[in-house]
Every structure is written in C-alpha cells, then in structure tokens.
C-alpha cells in the first residue's frame, strides 16, 4: 500500500470541497472495497478523506411517504430496518444477497453504490485494463472471464457492476442525493449515476470529481410483489452471474452490464401483452456474449421468464 | 473524543481493546488487524487472505463483527474492539469456546478465533432480529436459528479443514436448538 495522508471530514460539504482541492484524494467510508484495492495498488490515493463518521447514517421517512437512507448507513443497518423490510423487501433481499455479514456490517450504502467492478482482469495488475490505465487495452475481451457483461459493453470494457443493492434501487426508482465541491445539493435518478463504458471505461459515474453521495431516497414502493433472484457459483458469499429485481410491473437486471440495468424493453413488452419468454427476449435481443460468457444470455432469459411466471425461487 | 482531523503519515490515538484503553502510534497504513497482531501483541486474531475473503481476522467492534484486515486502525479511534483474547482465556473460556472444544469444531485451528468471534457477532444479529438471505419472512420479529440460517450467516468464515458441520453443532449448542 502506498503512503497517504488522512483527514476526518467535519461536514459533507467540507469533504467534497477538500476532495476537489486535494490531488489524489479519495473518500473513505467503510473501506471494504477501497482498502482491498489499495493493498493491490490498483487504487493509489495520496490522501484519504474519512467521511465514515459524518452524521449521514440515519434512515427516516420522507414527506411524500418514501424513505431516506443516509449514505453512511451500513448495508446491515439498511437491510435490517423494519420499514425497508416491510415496504421495500426487494432492497433487503438484494443487500443480504451480497458479500458476507462481516462486510455488510462495515460497508456503507454510498460505498456499495460506488464500488468498483470485480472483473478479474481489473484486479490483476499484470494484465492490461482500460479502467486502470486508459488506452492499455481490455484483457477480458476474448479472455477467460465468464462474468463479462452481455449488455451495454464496448470494445474498451466488458466489466460488470457488482452491486446487488443497486439493482434493487433501480427497480425502486431511487434517487441519489449528493453534495458537490461547490456546496450544491444535487439529486440523481439511480439510472443516471453509473455510466456504460463506451471508450472511457475509467470514468465510471456521472458524478463530478469530489461530489459526495449523501443519501439514497426511495419513493413510495410500487404496488405488487417484490423479489430479488441471484444466480451464482456458490450458495452464499459470491458475486452474481445474473440477478434480477422485480417490483410490481418493473424489472431490473444485475451482473449483465457496467451499471444496474433497468429492463425497460421487457417492461414495455409486458404492457403490450407479451409472454414472460417474449418479454425476456425483448430485453435480451441485443445481448452479446463471448466464448466464455454466452451462457449468461440463456441464463438471463430463463431466470427472467421464471420470475415473471412466479416460479418459486427457493 | 481526541480526534485528529489531519495526519501526514502517522497518527497517535486511543482505542479500547478487550476493555483496556490503549494509546497507539502507528503508520496510517496500519490495518486494525496489524495493529492488534503486531503492535499490541494480540496474535489470536489471524491473518488469512488479508482481503476480506476468508474471515480469519473477524473481530467485534462494539458488538458488530467485521473483517479487521479491511479496516484502518485510525478508523477505530475511540472505539471498543473485542478479539478472541477478550472473549475468553484458558481457565476462563467462553461457552462458545467450550462448545468448539466439545464438538471438535476444528482441525488446524487457524480459522477458529475468527469463527468464534463471528459466531458471537452472528448470534447478536439474530437476537436483534436482523434478516439473512435465507430468512423467509422479513416481517417476522424473531428469526428461528435453523441450520440453514447458521450456514448462510457464517459464510464469511472459511474453514480450510472443512469442520463446518462441527462448527454448526457448536453454535447450536450455545444458541439452543431451534424451535
């Protein structure tokens, strides 16, 4: 791990300002993703701004019947909150489907949203990666990575976003609140936060440099059933090969792209009277797989159809 | 609380470990795990993968189990940490330690301190009614500690000797059989 300097932020606005003004600065909250990457020297911050003690961990009702989850709430706290469990069960199910209990006790909601890909080539400094080094090339393209993206990928990057939580937030149409280095409070739709790779996979979100996530805001839940299904290589504590969040008439997919994938085409097809299989096809018609991950398209098609048909998950 | 707002390369701060307030002075890069093992001589907490994958370094901060390897020591200024040495010592073992012995819940023993700290954190989570991925009814006030729940909730602790069935039995002995 490279040396760094450290400060404990006194406010969210001060943290954002300091992050924009200090070269090589990174926010530190739970640290479970950042410190892992720092040990591998994939992340090499020169300065850490510890935002973990900011008073942003509360979960509270909003005026319009939704719920506001502070960015520093731990994954465990959010998943265990009784209001989340009863009104937004898809969010609890998604959070507890990710990582281990130890990690969920430490990792924050803001950090979960902004965690970096688990692409094995991103994690291997001996291999070129356009995320780590723009222009270096993508080792996962044609590589041995069966977890690669099947939607929205590019010639520069085929990584996926690893968050289960973000898939549930997408289907719940959550908003993400931030504060900019200039002190402005901004609100993003969940689907506006993350970027597809294009030819700049090293730029992962639309947030400005130094912009700090302060909360996730859930609108009132949609009517109808909510569900999260995750398919992976082990029964527990493994990243998803494919996941799906369902809430009422809405559908979002995980582990298929570099962002949580709201399945608007499948939703529109269902409204138009399509069968579950046809709806899955509407979303996956544009999917592309390589020699190692093409199975994910079949997997996705089957899991989407099963979820829409209501086939029991467990 | 004595809170340094800024530090260049090293920091001096107080942390409570196993009930004892300690003042430490460390390189900022020091993880909580290295602080415990190399600065405070508490080598009961083990370093396995050092990347949050194996759970050997599990300790309790407050009553929450975390991976000590994925946390900087400075992040725990003023907090209270419990390691396996604080759970129980020879002659005054914790019931969970006794149960691990009774059930022969290890072979090499390297993962055992993490397993025991994790199991104590896990039982506290269940007592608070916190759900896991296999919890059927999220609205339920109490969660029965079935074998399936124990397996899921302990999945962050790897046992290379695969003593999982015995570990599960030891935890059940302490928790009481599910209803």
Short mmCIF file of C-alpha atoms in Angstrom, two decimals:
data_model
loop_
_atom_site.label_atom_id
_atom_site.label_comp_id
_atom_site.label_asym_id
_atom_site.label_seq_id
_atom_site.Cartn_x
_atom_site.Cartn_y
_atom_site.Cartn_z
CA UNK A 1 0.00 0.00 0.00
CA UNK A 2 1.33 3.42 -0.96
CA UNK A 3 1.64 6.13 1.70
CA UNK A 4 -1.22 8.61 2.05
CA UNK A 5 -2.26 11.47 4.29
CA UNK A 6 -5.54 11.38 6.17
CA UNK A 7 -8.22 13.71 7.39
CA UNK A 8 -11.52 13.18 9.11
CA UNK A 9 -14.20 15.24 7.42
CA UNK A 10 -16.16 17.72 9.52
CA UNK A 11 -19.09 18.01 7.14
CA UNK A 12 -20.24 16.59 3.82
CA UNK A 13 -19.74 19.92 2.07
CA UNK A 14 -16.23 20.31 3.53
CA UNK A 15 -15.39 16.76 2.45
CA UNK A 16 -16.50 17.43 -1.12
CA UNK A 17 -14.56 20.69 -1.24
CA UNK A 18 -11.42 19.05 0.15
CA UNK A 19 -11.73 16.15 -2.30
CA UNK A 20 -11.81 18.52 -5.27
CA UNK A 21 -8.92 20.63 -3.97
CA UNK A 22 -6.54 17.86 -2.89
CA UNK A 23 -4.66 15.96 -5.60
CA UNK A 24 -5.18 12.21 -5.46
CA UNK A 25 -7.87 12.40 -2.78
CA UNK A 26 -10.39 9.63 -2.18
CA UNK A 27 -13.32 9.38 0.20
CA UNK A 28 -13.06 6.62 2.79
CA UNK A 29 -16.25 5.32 4.39
CA UNK A 30 -16.45 1.61 5.29
CA UNK A 31 -13.24 0.97 3.37
CA UNK A 32 -14.09 -2.61 2.42
CA UNK A 33 -13.63 -2.02 -1.31
CA UNK A 34 -11.11 0.83 -1.29
CA UNK A 35 -8.65 -0.74 1.17
CA UNK A 36 -8.76 -4.03 -0.71
CA UNK A 37 -7.82 -2.19 -3.91
CA UNK A 38 -5.20 -0.09 -2.11
CA UNK A 39 -3.44 -3.23 -0.89
CA UNK A 40 -3.21 -4.34 -4.51
CA UNK A 41 -2.11 -0.81 -5.50
CA UNK A 42 -4.93 -0.68 -8.01
CA UNK A 43 -6.14 2.33 -6.01
CA UNK A 44 -3.25 4.63 -5.08
CA UNK A 45 -4.80 7.59 -3.25
CA UNK A 46 -2.42 10.22 -1.94
CA UNK A 47 -4.97 11.49 0.57
CA UNK A 48 -7.93 9.88 2.31
CA UNK A 49 -10.91 11.91 3.45
CA UNK A 50 -12.65 9.81 6.07
CA UNK A 51 -16.37 10.50 5.78
CA UNK A 52 -17.36 7.48 7.88
CA UNK A 53 -18.21 9.50 10.98
CA UNK A 54 -20.33 12.12 9.26
CA UNK A 55 -23.88 12.18 10.65
CA UNK A 56 -25.30 10.64 7.48
CA UNK A 57 -26.32 7.21 8.77
CA UNK A 58 -29.95 7.92 9.65
CA UNK A 59 -32.87 6.24 7.93
CA UNK A 60 -36.04 8.33 8.00
CA UNK A 61 -39.43 8.90 6.42
CA UNK A 62 -39.77 11.45 3.62
CA UNK A 63 -42.69 13.88 3.34
CA UNK A 64 -44.17 12.01 0.38
CA UNK A 65 -44.28 8.60 2.01
CA UNK A 66 -40.86 7.35 0.96
CA UNK A 67 -37.71 6.57 2.89
CA UNK A 68 -34.38 8.40 3.01
CA UNK A 69 -31.34 6.23 3.76
CA UNK A 70 -28.22 8.13 4.73
CA UNK A 71 -25.16 7.24 2.67
CA UNK A 72 -23.19 6.22 5.76
CA UNK A 73 -25.81 3.72 6.92
CA UNK A 74 -24.21 0.31 6.82
CA UNK A 75 -25.55 -2.32 4.47
CA UNK A 76 -26.67 -4.29 7.54
CA UNK A 77 -28.50 -1.33 9.05
CA UNK A 78 -30.37 -0.62 5.84
CA UNK A 79 -31.27 -4.25 5.20
CA UNK A 80 -32.44 -4.73 8.80
CA UNK A 81 -34.52 -1.57 9.04
CA UNK A 82 -38.10 -2.62 9.64
CA UNK A 83 -39.50 -0.06 7.19
CA UNK A 84 -37.15 -1.28 4.46
CA UNK A 85 -38.03 -4.91 5.19
CA UNK A 86 -41.77 -4.42 5.08
CA UNK A 87 -42.15 -1.77 2.36
CA UNK A 88 -39.08 -2.44 0.19
CA UNK A 89 -38.35 -6.16 0.71
CA UNK A 90 -36.56 -6.33 -2.66
CA UNK A 91 -33.93 -4.00 -1.22
CA UNK A 92 -33.37 -6.12 1.90
CA UNK A 93 -33.22 -9.28 -0.20
CA UNK A 94 -30.71 -7.70 -2.58
CA UNK A 95 -28.44 -6.36 0.16
CA UNK A 96 -28.28 -9.62 2.10
CA UNK A 97 -27.59 -11.50 -1.14
CA UNK A 98 -24.28 -9.64 -1.40
CA UNK A 99 -20.92 -10.07 0.35
CA UNK A 100 -20.66 -11.57 3.85
CA UNK A 101 -22.17 -10.44 7.15
CA UNK A 102 -18.81 -9.01 8.25
CA UNK A 103 -18.56 -6.92 5.11
CA UNK A 104 -22.18 -5.78 5.29
CA UNK A 105 -21.59 -4.62 8.86
CA UNK A 106 -18.85 -2.30 7.63
CA UNK A 107 -19.71 -1.34 4.06
CA UNK A 108 -21.92 1.70 3.61
CA UNK A 109 -24.82 2.36 1.26
CA UNK A 110 -22.87 5.09 -0.55
CA UNK A 111 -19.86 2.84 -0.91
CA UNK A 112 -21.95 -0.06 -2.15
CA UNK A 113 -23.31 2.18 -4.91
CA UNK A 114 -19.85 3.35 -5.96
CA UNK A 115 -17.92 0.09 -5.51
CA UNK A 116 -15.71 -0.91 -8.40
CA UNK A 117 -16.02 -3.88 -10.70
CA UNK A 118 -14.79 -7.33 -9.66
CA UNK A 119 -13.60 -8.11 -13.21
CA UNK A 120 -10.66 -10.46 -12.66
CA UNK A 121 -8.54 -8.53 -15.17
CA UNK A 122 -9.22 -5.24 -13.40
CA UNK A 123 -7.88 -6.96 -10.27
CA UNK A 124 -4.76 -8.29 -12.00
CA UNK A 125 -2.14 -5.55 -12.35
CA UNK A 126 -0.11 -7.84 -14.60
CA UNK A 127 -2.78 -7.55 -17.32
CA UNK A 128 -3.73 -4.50 -19.40
CA UNK A 129 -7.03 -2.92 -18.36
CA UNK A 130 -8.59 0.24 -19.75
CA UNK A 131 -10.16 1.01 -16.39
CA UNK A 132 -6.83 1.01 -14.60
CA UNK A 133 -4.86 2.53 -17.45
CA UNK A 134 -6.87 4.23 -20.22
CA UNK A 135 -5.73 3.06 -23.63
CA UNK A 136 -3.91 -0.01 -22.34
CA UNK A 137 -6.47 -2.43 -23.80
CA UNK A 138 -9.01 -4.86 -22.36
CA UNK A 139 -7.74 -8.27 -21.30
CA UNK A 140 -11.23 -9.54 -20.57
CA UNK A 141 -12.27 -9.25 -24.23
CA UNK A 142 -11.67 -12.76 -25.51
CA UNK A 143 -10.25 -13.63 -22.12
CA UNK A 144 -11.30 -16.28 -19.67
CA UNK A 145 -13.86 -14.19 -17.77
CA UNK A 146 -17.24 -15.88 -17.64
CA UNK A 147 -18.73 -13.00 -15.66
CA UNK A 148 -18.40 -10.48 -18.51
CA UNK A 149 -21.15 -8.08 -19.47
CA UNK A 150 -23.73 -9.11 -22.06
CA UNK A 151 -25.46 -5.73 -22.38
CA UNK A 152 -24.09 -2.24 -22.97
CA UNK A 153 -20.43 -3.33 -23.19
CA UNK A 154 -17.87 -1.89 -25.59
CA UNK A 155 -14.63 -2.82 -27.30
CA UNK A 156 -12.88 -1.00 -24.45
CA UNK A 157 -14.52 -2.75 -21.49
CA UNK A 158 -16.77 -5.73 -20.78
CA UNK A 159 -16.81 -5.47 -16.98
CA UNK A 160 -19.98 -5.56 -14.89
CA UNK A 161 -21.12 -3.55 -11.92
CA UNK A 162 -21.01 -5.85 -8.89
CA UNK A 163 -23.69 -4.33 -6.66
CA UNK A 164 -26.80 -6.33 -5.80
CA UNK A 165 -28.24 -3.37 -3.89
CA UNK A 166 -28.07 -1.06 -6.91
CA UNK A 167 -30.25 -3.44 -8.93
CA UNK A 168 -32.97 -3.16 -6.29
CA UNK A 169 -32.54 0.62 -6.16
CA UNK A 170 -33.02 0.73 -9.93
CA UNK A 171 -36.28 -1.19 -9.82
CA UNK A 172 -37.47 1.01 -6.93
CA UNK A 173 -36.59 4.15 -8.95
CA UNK A 174 -34.48 5.51 -6.10
CA UNK A 175 -32.90 8.95 -6.16
CA UNK A 176 -29.31 9.57 -5.13
CA UNK A 177 -28.54 12.76 -3.23
CA UNK A 178 -25.09 14.30 -3.46
CA UNK A 179 -23.23 17.43 -2.47
CA UNK A 180 -20.79 18.98 -4.94
CA UNK A 181 -17.45 20.60 -4.10
CA UNK A 182 -19.21 23.95 -4.60
CA UNK A 183 -21.71 23.04 -1.88
CA UNK A 184 -24.62 22.42 -4.24
CA UNK A 185 -27.03 19.63 -3.31
CA UNK A 186 -27.93 17.52 -6.35
CA UNK A 187 -30.42 14.73 -6.90
CA UNK A 188 -29.78 11.99 -9.45
CA UNK A 189 -32.06 9.27 -10.71
CA UNK A 190 -30.43 5.93 -9.85
CA UNK A 191 -30.08 5.08 -13.54
CA UNK A 192 -28.24 8.37 -14.22
CA UNK A 193 -25.43 7.72 -11.75
CA UNK A 194 -23.42 4.97 -13.45
CA UNK A 195 -22.06 5.12 -16.99
CA UNK A 196 -21.75 2.47 -19.65
CA UNK A 197 -18.09 2.03 -20.62
CA UNK A 198 -18.05 3.41 -24.18
CA UNK A 199 -14.46 4.36 -24.90
CA UNK A 200 -13.90 5.86 -21.42
CA UNK A 201 -14.39 2.93 -19.02
CA UNK A 202 -12.16 4.63 -16.43
CA UNK A 203 -14.92 7.23 -15.91
CA UNK A 204 -17.45 5.16 -14.02
CA UNK A 205 -20.11 7.63 -12.89
CA UNK A 206 -21.56 10.96 -13.96
CA UNK A 207 -20.74 12.50 -10.59
CA UNK A 208 -18.28 15.37 -10.69
CA UNK A 209 -14.82 14.85 -9.16
CA UNK A 210 -15.21 15.32 -5.41
CA UNK A 211 -19.01 15.00 -5.47
CA UNK A 212 -20.08 13.06 -2.37
CA UNK A 213 -23.12 10.78 -2.12
CA UNK A 214 -25.07 11.78 0.99
CA UNK A 215 -28.25 9.68 0.74
CA UNK A 216 -30.39 7.31 -1.24
CA UNK A 217 -34.06 8.29 -1.35
CA UNK A 218 -36.77 5.72 -2.03
CA UNK A 219 -40.11 6.91 -3.39
CA UNK A 220 -43.25 5.10 -2.27
CA UNK A 221 -42.96 1.45 -3.27
CA UNK A 222 -44.83 0.34 -6.41
CA UNK A 223 -47.88 -1.85 -5.88
CA UNK A 224 -47.41 -5.56 -6.40
CA UNK A 225 -44.90 -8.19 -5.41
CA UNK A 226 -41.19 -7.56 -4.93
CA UNK A 227 -38.48 -10.11 -5.43
CA UNK A 228 -34.72 -10.48 -5.87
CA UNK A 229 -33.23 -13.52 -7.54
CA UNK A 230 -29.50 -14.11 -7.77
CA UNK A 231 -27.68 -16.89 -9.59
CA UNK A 232 -24.06 -17.56 -8.68
CA UNK A 233 -21.39 -20.21 -8.47
CA UNK A 234 -21.73 -20.78 -4.71
CA UNK A 235 -24.80 -20.78 -2.49
CA UNK A 236 -23.51 -17.83 -0.47
CA UNK A 237 -20.85 -15.14 -0.46
CA UNK A 238 -20.21 -14.99 -4.21
CA UNK A 239 -20.75 -12.36 -6.84
CA UNK A 240 -23.70 -12.82 -9.16
CA UNK A 241 -23.55 -14.35 -12.62
CA UNK A 242 -27.01 -12.92 -13.11
CA UNK A 243 -29.52 -11.28 -10.85
CA UNK A 244 -32.95 -9.80 -11.16
CA UNK A 245 -35.04 -7.38 -9.14
CA UNK A 246 -38.76 -7.26 -9.64
CA UNK A 247 -41.18 -4.74 -8.14
CA UNK A 248 -44.74 -4.53 -9.38
CA UNK A 249 -44.53 -4.06 -13.15
CA UNK A 250 -40.87 -3.13 -13.07
CA UNK A 251 -37.78 -5.21 -13.74
CA UNK A 252 -34.04 -4.57 -13.37
CA UNK A 253 -31.10 -6.87 -14.07
CA UNK A 254 -27.76 -7.26 -12.34
CA UNK A 255 -24.35 -8.64 -13.39
CA UNK A 256 -25.16 -8.04 -17.06
CA UNK A 257 -23.67 -4.56 -17.59
CA UNK A 258 -21.44 -1.92 -16.09
CA UNK A 259 -24.49 -0.42 -14.41
CA UNK A 260 -27.68 -1.73 -12.84
CA UNK A 261 -29.81 -2.50 -15.89
CA UNK A 262 -33.39 -1.32 -15.83
CA UNK A 263 -35.19 -3.65 -18.22
CA UNK A 264 -37.43 -1.09 -19.92
CA UNK A 265 -37.85 -3.14 -23.09
CA UNK A 266 -39.11 -6.14 -21.17
CA UNK A 267 -41.47 -3.93 -19.16
CA UNK A 268 -42.87 -2.36 -22.33
CA UNK A 269 -43.33 -5.78 -23.93
CA UNK A 270 -45.29 -6.98 -20.89
CA UNK A 271 -47.55 -3.95 -21.05
CA UNK A 272 -48.12 -4.83 -24.71
CA UNK A 273 -49.26 -8.32 -23.73
CA UNK A 274 -46.03 -10.26 -24.28
CA UNK A 275 -45.48 -13.61 -22.54
CA UNK A 276 -42.69 -13.85 -19.95
CA UNK A 277 -40.43 -15.54 -22.51
CA UNK A 278 -41.20 -12.85 -25.09
CA UNK A 279 -40.53 -10.11 -22.56
CA UNK A 280 -37.16 -11.67 -21.74
CA UNK A 281 -36.37 -11.84 -25.44
CA UNK A 282 -37.32 -8.19 -25.89
CA UNK A 283 -34.68 -7.20 -23.35
CA UNK A 284 -32.02 -9.67 -24.39
CA UNK A 285 -32.36 -9.40 -28.16
CA UNK A 286 -29.37 -7.05 -28.20
CA UNK A 287 -27.32 -9.12 -25.74
CA UNK A 288 -23.87 -10.21 -26.84
CA UNK A 289 -21.71 -12.90 -25.32
CA UNK A 290 -18.22 -14.19 -25.93
CA UNK A 291 -16.95 -17.74 -25.89
CA UNK A 292 -16.94 -17.91 -22.09
CA UNK A 293 -19.97 -15.87 -21.05
CA UNK A 294 -22.55 -16.57 -23.76
CA UNK A 295 -24.28 -18.91 -21.29
CA UNK A 296 -25.34 -15.84 -19.35
CA UNK A 297 -27.78 -14.87 -22.10
CA UNK A 298 -29.57 -18.22 -21.81
CA UNK A 299 -29.40 -17.99 -18.03
CA UNK A 300 -30.85 -14.48 -18.05
CA UNK A 301 -33.66 -15.46 -20.40
CA UNK A 302 -34.65 -18.38 -18.17
CA UNK A 303 -34.45 -16.50 -14.87
CA UNK A 304 -36.45 -13.56 -16.22
CA UNK A 305 -39.17 -15.88 -17.52
CA UNK A 306 -39.24 -17.87 -14.27
CA UNK A 307 -39.54 -14.73 -12.17
CA UNK A 308 -42.32 -13.30 -14.32
CA UNK A 309 -44.16 -16.62 -14.24
CA UNK A 310 -43.81 -16.71 -10.47
CA UNK A 311 -41.88 -19.97 -10.36
CA UNK A 312 -40.66 -20.37 -6.77
CA UNK A 313 -37.10 -19.12 -6.27
CA UNK A 314 -36.19 -21.23 -3.26
CA UNK B 1 -13.02 12.32 21.96
CA UNK B 2 -9.49 13.12 20.92
CA UNK B 3 -9.89 13.26 17.13
CA UNK B 4 -7.01 14.19 14.90
CA UNK B 5 -8.52 15.97 11.93
CA UNK B 6 -5.40 15.61 9.83
CA UNK B 7 -2.37 13.37 9.78
CA UNK B 8 0.52 13.27 7.29
CA UNK B 9 1.97 9.78 7.63
CA UNK B 10 1.49 8.62 11.22
CA UNK B 11 -1.18 9.05 13.88
CA UNK B 12 -1.41 8.71 17.63
CA UNK B 13 -4.78 7.86 19.12
CA UNK B 14 -6.65 5.90 21.73
CA UNK B 15 -8.51 2.66 21.15
CA UNK B 16 -10.08 0.28 23.65
CA UNK B 17 -9.12 -3.34 23.14
CA UNK B 18 -10.65 -6.08 25.27
CA UNK B 19 -11.80 -3.48 27.78
CA UNK B 20 -8.43 -1.80 28.15
CA UNK B 21 -7.81 1.73 26.81
CA UNK B 22 -4.62 1.75 24.76
CA UNK B 23 -2.74 4.66 23.22
CA UNK B 24 -1.11 3.68 19.97
CA UNK B 25 1.11 5.46 17.48
CA UNK B 26 1.14 3.95 14.01
CA UNK B 27 1.79 4.47 10.31
CA UNK B 28 -1.55 5.49 8.77
CA UNK B 29 -1.47 2.41 6.55
CA UNK B 30 -1.74 0.11 9.57
CA UNK B 31 -4.84 -2.03 9.39
CA UNK B 32 -6.81 -2.87 12.50
CA UNK B 33 -5.57 -6.44 12.05
CA UNK B 34 -1.90 -5.42 12.01
CA UNK B 35 -2.46 -3.09 14.95
CA UNK B 36 -3.80 -5.98 17.01
CA UNK B 37 -1.21 -8.53 15.99
CA UNK B 38 1.97 -6.53 15.54
CA UNK B 39 1.58 -3.54 17.82
CA UNK B 40 -0.49 -4.92 20.67
CA UNK B 41 0.79 -8.50 20.55
CA UNK B 42 -2.71 -9.95 20.27
CA UNK B 43 -1.91 -12.72 17.81
CA UNK B 44 -5.10 -14.65 18.47
CA UNK B 45 -6.69 -12.78 15.58
CA UNK B 46 -5.37 -14.44 12.43
CA UNK B 47 -4.33 -13.11 9.05
CA UNK B 48 -5.58 -15.39 6.32
CA UNK B 49 -6.22 -13.78 2.94
CA UNK B 50 -5.84 -10.15 4.13
CA UNK B 51 -8.55 -9.21 1.58
CA UNK B 52 -11.85 -9.82 3.38
CA UNK B 53 -12.45 -13.16 1.74
CA UNK B 54 -11.72 -15.72 4.46
CA UNK B 55 -12.96 -14.25 7.76
CA UNK B 56 -9.94 -15.43 9.82
CA UNK B 57 -9.45 -11.84 11.06
CA UNK B 58 -13.02 -11.40 12.32
CA UNK B 59 -13.22 -9.27 15.47
CA UNK B 60 -16.05 -7.46 17.21
CA UNK B 61 -16.21 -3.66 17.13
CA UNK B 62 -18.84 -2.74 19.66
CA UNK B 63 -21.00 -5.82 19.17
CA UNK B 64 -20.55 -5.92 15.37
CA UNK B 65 -18.36 -8.46 13.65
CA UNK B 66 -16.09 -7.07 10.94
CA UNK B 67 -13.02 -8.11 8.95
CA UNK B 68 -10.12 -6.44 10.76
CA UNK B 69 -7.99 -6.68 7.61
CA UNK B 70 -10.22 -4.31 5.62
CA UNK B 71 -10.20 -1.50 8.13
CA UNK B 72 -7.55 1.03 9.00
CA UNK B 73 -6.64 1.25 12.68
CA UNK B 74 -7.17 5.02 12.62
CA UNK B 75 -10.81 4.47 11.61
CA UNK B 76 -11.36 2.90 15.05
CA UNK B 77 -10.08 5.72 17.19
CA UNK B 78 -12.12 5.81 20.39
CA UNK B 79 -13.96 2.58 19.59
CA UNK B 80 -14.06 -0.66 21.54
CA UNK B 81 -12.66 -3.80 19.93
CA UNK B 82 -13.01 -7.36 21.22
CA UNK B 83 -10.63 -10.05 20.00
CA UNK B 84 -10.56 -13.75 20.83
CA UNK B 85 -8.32 -12.92 23.82
CA UNK B 86 -11.17 -10.79 25.16
CA UNK B 87 -13.76 -13.49 24.56
CA UNK B 88 -12.12 -15.94 26.94
CA UNK B 89 -8.75 -17.26 28.04
CA UNK B 90 -7.51 -20.67 29.26
CA UNK B 91 -9.14 -21.30 32.62
CA UNK B 92 -11.98 -18.91 31.86
CA UNK B 93 -13.28 -19.97 28.46
CA UNK B 94 -16.40 -18.54 26.90
CA UNK B 95 -19.23 -21.06 26.39
CA UNK B 96 -18.67 -20.80 22.63
CA UNK B 97 -15.02 -21.77 23.06
CA UNK B 98 -16.07 -24.71 25.25
CA UNK B 99 -18.59 -25.77 22.62
CA UNK B 100 -15.95 -25.66 19.88
CA UNK B 101 -13.76 -27.93 22.01
CA UNK B 102 -16.63 -30.26 22.87
CA UNK B 103 -17.68 -30.56 19.24
CA UNK B 104 -14.13 -30.80 17.89
CA UNK B 105 -15.04 -27.89 15.61
CA UNK B 106 -11.61 -27.50 14.03
CA UNK B 107 -8.58 -29.39 12.86
CA UNK B 108 -5.71 -26.95 12.36
CA UNK B 109 -7.46 -24.22 14.35
CA UNK B 110 -6.24 -21.31 12.25
CA UNK B 111 -9.74 -20.07 11.38
CA UNK B 112 -11.11 -20.79 14.86
CA UNK B 113 -10.65 -17.37 16.53
CA UNK B 114 -12.42 -15.77 13.57
CA UNK B 115 -15.13 -18.44 13.60
CA UNK B 116 -15.78 -17.87 17.30
CA UNK B 117 -15.82 -14.07 17.11
CA UNK B 118 -18.02 -14.33 14.02
CA UNK B 119 -20.43 -16.73 15.71
CA UNK B 120 -20.83 -14.37 18.67
CA UNK B 121 -21.49 -11.45 16.35
CA UNK B 122 -23.89 -13.63 14.40
CA UNK B 123 -25.91 -14.63 17.47
CA UNK B 124 -26.21 -10.94 18.42
CA UNK B 125 -27.52 -10.19 14.92
CA UNK B 126 -30.09 -12.95 15.21
CA UNK B 127 -31.08 -11.72 18.69
CA UNK B 128 -31.72 -8.29 17.17
CA UNK B 129 -33.91 -9.92 14.52
CA UNK B 130 -31.70 -8.97 11.59
CA UNK B 131 -32.58 -10.97 8.46
CA UNK B 132 -30.25 -13.02 6.27
CA UNK B 133 -30.57 -14.17 2.69
CA UNK B 134 -32.40 -17.33 3.75
CA UNK B 135 -34.83 -15.64 6.13
CA UNK B 136 -38.26 -16.48 4.72
CA UNK B 137 -40.41 -13.90 6.47
CA UNK B 138 -38.81 -10.47 6.57
CA UNK B 139 -41.67 -9.13 8.69
CA UNK B 140 -41.13 -11.66 11.48
CA UNK B 141 -40.00 -10.23 14.82
CA UNK B 142 -37.92 -13.28 15.69
CA UNK B 143 -35.87 -15.45 13.38
CA UNK B 144 -35.51 -19.18 14.17
CA UNK B 145 -31.86 -20.17 14.08
CA UNK B 146 -32.15 -23.11 11.71
CA UNK B 147 -29.13 -24.95 10.32
CA UNK B 148 -29.76 -23.16 7.04
CA UNK B 149 -29.60 -19.79 8.81
CA UNK B 150 -26.35 -20.72 10.57
CA UNK B 151 -24.76 -21.86 7.31
CA UNK B 152 -25.75 -18.70 5.46
CA UNK B 153 -24.81 -16.34 8.27
CA UNK B 154 -21.39 -17.96 8.77
CA UNK B 155 -20.50 -17.99 5.05
CA UNK B 156 -17.94 -15.21 5.54
CA UNK B 157 -15.73 -17.60 7.53
CA UNK B 158 -13.84 -20.19 5.52
CA UNK B 159 -12.52 -23.36 7.16
CA UNK B 160 -9.82 -25.00 5.07
CA UNK B 161 -10.16 -28.19 7.14
CA UNK B 162 -13.89 -28.15 6.42
CA UNK B 163 -15.05 -28.52 10.02
CA UNK B 164 -18.30 -26.84 9.04
CA UNK B 165 -20.71 -29.48 10.43
CA UNK B 166 -18.96 -29.38 13.83
CA UNK B 167 -18.86 -25.59 13.83
CA UNK B 168 -22.58 -25.54 13.17
CA UNK B 169 -23.17 -28.01 16.02
CA UNK B 170 -21.08 -25.91 18.41
CA UNK B 171 -23.07 -22.81 17.55
CA UNK B 172 -26.32 -24.70 18.00
CA UNK B 173 -25.16 -25.94 21.41
CA UNK B 174 -24.68 -22.35 22.56
CA UNK B 175 -27.74 -20.91 20.88
CA UNK B 176 -30.05 -23.74 21.89
CA UNK B 177 -31.81 -25.97 19.40
CA UNK B 178 -34.21 -24.13 17.08
CA UNK B 179 -37.90 -24.28 17.90
#
